[in-house]
Structure formats: C-alpha cells, structure tokens
XYZ file of C-alpha atoms in Angstrom:
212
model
C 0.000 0.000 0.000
C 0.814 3.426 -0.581
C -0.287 6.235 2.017
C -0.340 9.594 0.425
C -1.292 11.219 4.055
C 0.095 11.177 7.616
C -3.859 11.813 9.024
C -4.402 7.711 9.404
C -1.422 7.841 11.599
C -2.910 11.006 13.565
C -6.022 8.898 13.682
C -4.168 5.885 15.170
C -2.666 7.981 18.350
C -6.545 9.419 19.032
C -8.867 6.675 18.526
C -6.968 4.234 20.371
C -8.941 4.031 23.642
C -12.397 3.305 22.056
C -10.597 0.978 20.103
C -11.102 -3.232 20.694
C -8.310 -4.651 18.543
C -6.627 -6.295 21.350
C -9.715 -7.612 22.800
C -10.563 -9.625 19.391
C -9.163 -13.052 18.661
C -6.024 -12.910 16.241
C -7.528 -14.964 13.402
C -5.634 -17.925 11.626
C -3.462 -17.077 8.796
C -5.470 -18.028 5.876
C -4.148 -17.451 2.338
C -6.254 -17.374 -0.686
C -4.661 -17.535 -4.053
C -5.682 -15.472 -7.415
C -6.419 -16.692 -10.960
C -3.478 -15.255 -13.191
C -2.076 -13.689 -10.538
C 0.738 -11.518 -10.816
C 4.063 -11.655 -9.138
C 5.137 -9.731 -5.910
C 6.825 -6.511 -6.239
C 6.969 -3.182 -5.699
C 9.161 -2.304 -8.258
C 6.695 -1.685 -11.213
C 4.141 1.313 -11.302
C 1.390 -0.209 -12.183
C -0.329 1.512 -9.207
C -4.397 1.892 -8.750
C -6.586 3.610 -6.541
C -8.160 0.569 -3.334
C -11.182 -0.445 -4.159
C -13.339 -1.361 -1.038
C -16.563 -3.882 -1.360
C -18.763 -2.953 1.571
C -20.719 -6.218 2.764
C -24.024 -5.593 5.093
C -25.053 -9.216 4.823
C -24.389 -9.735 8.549
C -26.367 -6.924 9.496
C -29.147 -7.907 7.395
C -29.408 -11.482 8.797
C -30.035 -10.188 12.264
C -32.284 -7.181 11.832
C -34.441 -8.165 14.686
C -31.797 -7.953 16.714
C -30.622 -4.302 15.352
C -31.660 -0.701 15.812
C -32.434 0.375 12.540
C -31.263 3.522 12.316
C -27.892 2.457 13.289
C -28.033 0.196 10.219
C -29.179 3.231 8.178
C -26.247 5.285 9.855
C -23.484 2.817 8.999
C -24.927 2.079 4.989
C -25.601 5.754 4.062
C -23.298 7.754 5.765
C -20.386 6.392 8.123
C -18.863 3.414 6.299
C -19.297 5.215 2.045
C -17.741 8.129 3.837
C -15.208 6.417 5.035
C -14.945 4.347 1.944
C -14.406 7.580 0.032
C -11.392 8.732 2.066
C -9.264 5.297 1.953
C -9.823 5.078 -1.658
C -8.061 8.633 -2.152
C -5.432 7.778 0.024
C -4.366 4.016 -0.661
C -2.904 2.708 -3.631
C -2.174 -1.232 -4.625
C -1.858 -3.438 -7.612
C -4.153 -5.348 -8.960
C -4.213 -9.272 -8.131
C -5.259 -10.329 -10.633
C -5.432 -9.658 -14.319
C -9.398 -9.893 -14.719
C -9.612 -7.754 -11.942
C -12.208 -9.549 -10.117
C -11.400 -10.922 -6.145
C -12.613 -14.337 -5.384
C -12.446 -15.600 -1.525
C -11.985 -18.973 -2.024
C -13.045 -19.881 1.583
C -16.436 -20.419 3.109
C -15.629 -18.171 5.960
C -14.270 -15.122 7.378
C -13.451 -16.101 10.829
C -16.544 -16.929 12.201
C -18.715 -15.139 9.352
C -20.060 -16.661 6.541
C -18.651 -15.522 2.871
C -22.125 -15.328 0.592
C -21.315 -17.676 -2.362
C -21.034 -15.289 -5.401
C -17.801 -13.826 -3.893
C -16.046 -17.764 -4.390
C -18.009 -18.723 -7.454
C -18.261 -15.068 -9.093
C -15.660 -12.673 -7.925
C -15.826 -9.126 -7.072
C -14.479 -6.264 -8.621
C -12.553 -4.884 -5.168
C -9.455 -5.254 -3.427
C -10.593 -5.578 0.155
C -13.791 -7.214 0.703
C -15.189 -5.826 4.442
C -17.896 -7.473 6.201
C -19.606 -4.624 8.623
C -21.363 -5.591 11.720
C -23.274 -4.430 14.507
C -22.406 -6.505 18.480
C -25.462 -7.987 19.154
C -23.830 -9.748 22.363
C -22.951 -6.907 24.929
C -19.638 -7.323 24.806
C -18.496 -3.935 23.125
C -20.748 -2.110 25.794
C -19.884 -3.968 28.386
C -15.786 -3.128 27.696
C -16.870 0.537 26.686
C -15.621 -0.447 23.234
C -16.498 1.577 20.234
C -15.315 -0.413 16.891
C -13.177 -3.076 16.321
C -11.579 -4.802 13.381
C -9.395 -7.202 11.726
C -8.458 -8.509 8.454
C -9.573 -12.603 8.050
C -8.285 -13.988 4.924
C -4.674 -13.080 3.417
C -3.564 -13.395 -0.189
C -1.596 -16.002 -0.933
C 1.530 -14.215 -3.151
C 1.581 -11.005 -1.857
C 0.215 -11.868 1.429
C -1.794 -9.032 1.508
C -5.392 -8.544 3.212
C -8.060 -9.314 0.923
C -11.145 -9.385 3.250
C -12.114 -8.602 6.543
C -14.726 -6.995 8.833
C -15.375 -4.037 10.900
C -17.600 -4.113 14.317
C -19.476 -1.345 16.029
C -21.754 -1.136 19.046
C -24.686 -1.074 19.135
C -26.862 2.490 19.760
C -24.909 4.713 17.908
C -26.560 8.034 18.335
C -25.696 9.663 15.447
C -27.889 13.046 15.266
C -25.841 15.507 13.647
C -22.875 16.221 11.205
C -20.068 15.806 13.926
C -20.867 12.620 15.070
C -20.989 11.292 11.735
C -17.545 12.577 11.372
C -15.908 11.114 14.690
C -17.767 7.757 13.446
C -15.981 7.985 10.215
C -12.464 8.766 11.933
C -12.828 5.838 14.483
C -13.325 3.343 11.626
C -10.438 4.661 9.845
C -8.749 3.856 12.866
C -10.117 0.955 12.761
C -9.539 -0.142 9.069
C -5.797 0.515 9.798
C -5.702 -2.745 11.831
C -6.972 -4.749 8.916
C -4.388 -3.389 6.732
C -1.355 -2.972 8.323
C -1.359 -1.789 11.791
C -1.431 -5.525 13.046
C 0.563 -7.931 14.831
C -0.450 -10.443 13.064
C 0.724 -9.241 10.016
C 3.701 -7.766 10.398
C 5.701 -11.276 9.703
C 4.571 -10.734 6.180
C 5.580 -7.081 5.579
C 8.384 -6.962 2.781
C 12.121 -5.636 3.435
C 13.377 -2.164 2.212
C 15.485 -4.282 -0.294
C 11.885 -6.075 -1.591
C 12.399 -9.285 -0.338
C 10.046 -10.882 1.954
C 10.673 -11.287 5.827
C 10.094 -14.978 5.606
C-alpha cells in the first residue's frame, strides 16, 4: 500500500482508547490464491486507486436484533464516507489480471462468505464485512469499533477481506458525530491493513524481499 497522508497515523494515536483490537481473537493465517495472478513486487508502477466492497449481509441477517437507524447510519453515511477517504489515500496493484477478487473460503473467521464472492468474484481489493455486536460485549468493555483482516492473499500476502464491528446504539444526530464515526473506523480499518501484529511477519524488506 501506498499512504499519500500522515492523518491515518494522527487517527491511530486518538482513537486508540475506544478501540477493541486487542480484545478480538487474532484470526488464523489463511491465504487465498488469485487466478493469473501476478508476481510480488513493488518495483513496477502499475499503481491503482483501493477499491473497497462494503458487505451488510451480517447486518441484514439479524435485523431483529438491530436498531435500525444504526443500520441506516453505517450504509448511508459512516462506512461510504469512510470508503471515500481510503480510496483517495491508498494505492495497490491489482491481483489479478481480470480484476475480479474471489475468496476462495467459506468463511471469514466466524462469518459466513455469501457464495457469489467464491463462485463469481468481485471487482474490489478488500472485501469488508460490517457488523453491529449484538452480544454486549463492546458495551460492556466501553468499546467503540473493532476490526481485523480474516483472509490473506496467498503471493503477496496481503489482506483481501475482513470486517469491521461497532456497538450497538450509535446516536448519530448531527454532522459531527458522523464525522468522529468515520475517523474511528479509519482507525479501525488501519488494523486490517497494516497496523497488526499479526501481520507484520509478512511485511516486505526495504530491499523487496520478503521477511520470511
């Protein structure tokens, strides 16, 4: 990835402490190869703007057990919002020459990957799963968000899909709360990506050779 901005860094050092990263089981390295895949380097510029595939399914398989409007909040103005901004910023090559991701796995942790996105593809980089705690836990550890990447590519070792979790009762009622939303899941986002213990064992050397 390349980060054209220092502000997801900013956001790191302030959203920290309504942050649940450490609280969420490290997932299981799981690597998902490509179809034509190219090789992995950063030495050609055949750079493109992130694309991000925003998946509600999980949300929309528990509505009874969801506040509306919080749904609402998170589909039409926090996550495209926030969509918008890591787009600008983020650079990466493609995978794959047809340009369409397939997750060749059933799940993403412990969520379930709808079908079309093995058999089908999709035309994004970064498949994210967004979800809503429907168990307490986030309120009951005064957590805000949390999130982590779930599947890996195989090559480049890159993140290819993961999801982003919220409490519930959001209480978004004007402009500046949908902003501080949007922040805290950039912060947020930056743990699937790259600010992640789990992932730094596959970061590449300044000479472009892998750690491992």
């Amino acid at each position: 990835f390349i980060v054209s901005s220092l502000i997801i860094v900013i956001l790191i050092i302030q959203s920290h402490q309504k942050c649940g990263f450490d609280l969420l089981k490290k997932p299981k390295r799981v690597l998902i190869s490509q179809e034509n895949e190219s090789s992995r380097t950063l030495l050609n510029t055949n750079w493109t703007s992130i694309k991000i595939h925003l998946d509600y399914s999980m949300i929309e398989n528990n509505l009874d057990k969801i506040n509306k409007k919080d749904f609402e909040d998170l589909k039409e103005k926090i996550m495209p919002k926030t969509k918008k901004i890591l787009e600008s910023l983020l650079s990466v090559k493609r995978l794959s020459t047809n340009s369409l991701l397939k997750l060749n796995s059933t799940k993403c942790e412990d969520i379930p990957i709808p079908e079309e996105y093995r058999t089908e593809g999709v035309d994004a980089d970064l498949v994210l799963f967004v979800q809503i705690d429907t168990t307490n836990f986030f309120i009951e550890n005064k957590i805000e968000a949390a999130a982590i990447h779930c599947l890996q590519d195989s090559l480049t070792h890159r993140p290819i899909a993961g999801y982003i979790q919220f409490k519930p009762d959001l209480k978004i009622n004007d402009d500046i709360a949908v902003d501080y939303l949007v922040w805290l899941a950039l912060h947020e986002l930056s743990h699937v990506l790259v600010f992640n213990d789990v992932l730094f064992r596959d970061f590449i050397n300044d000479d472009f050779t892998d750690k491992n």
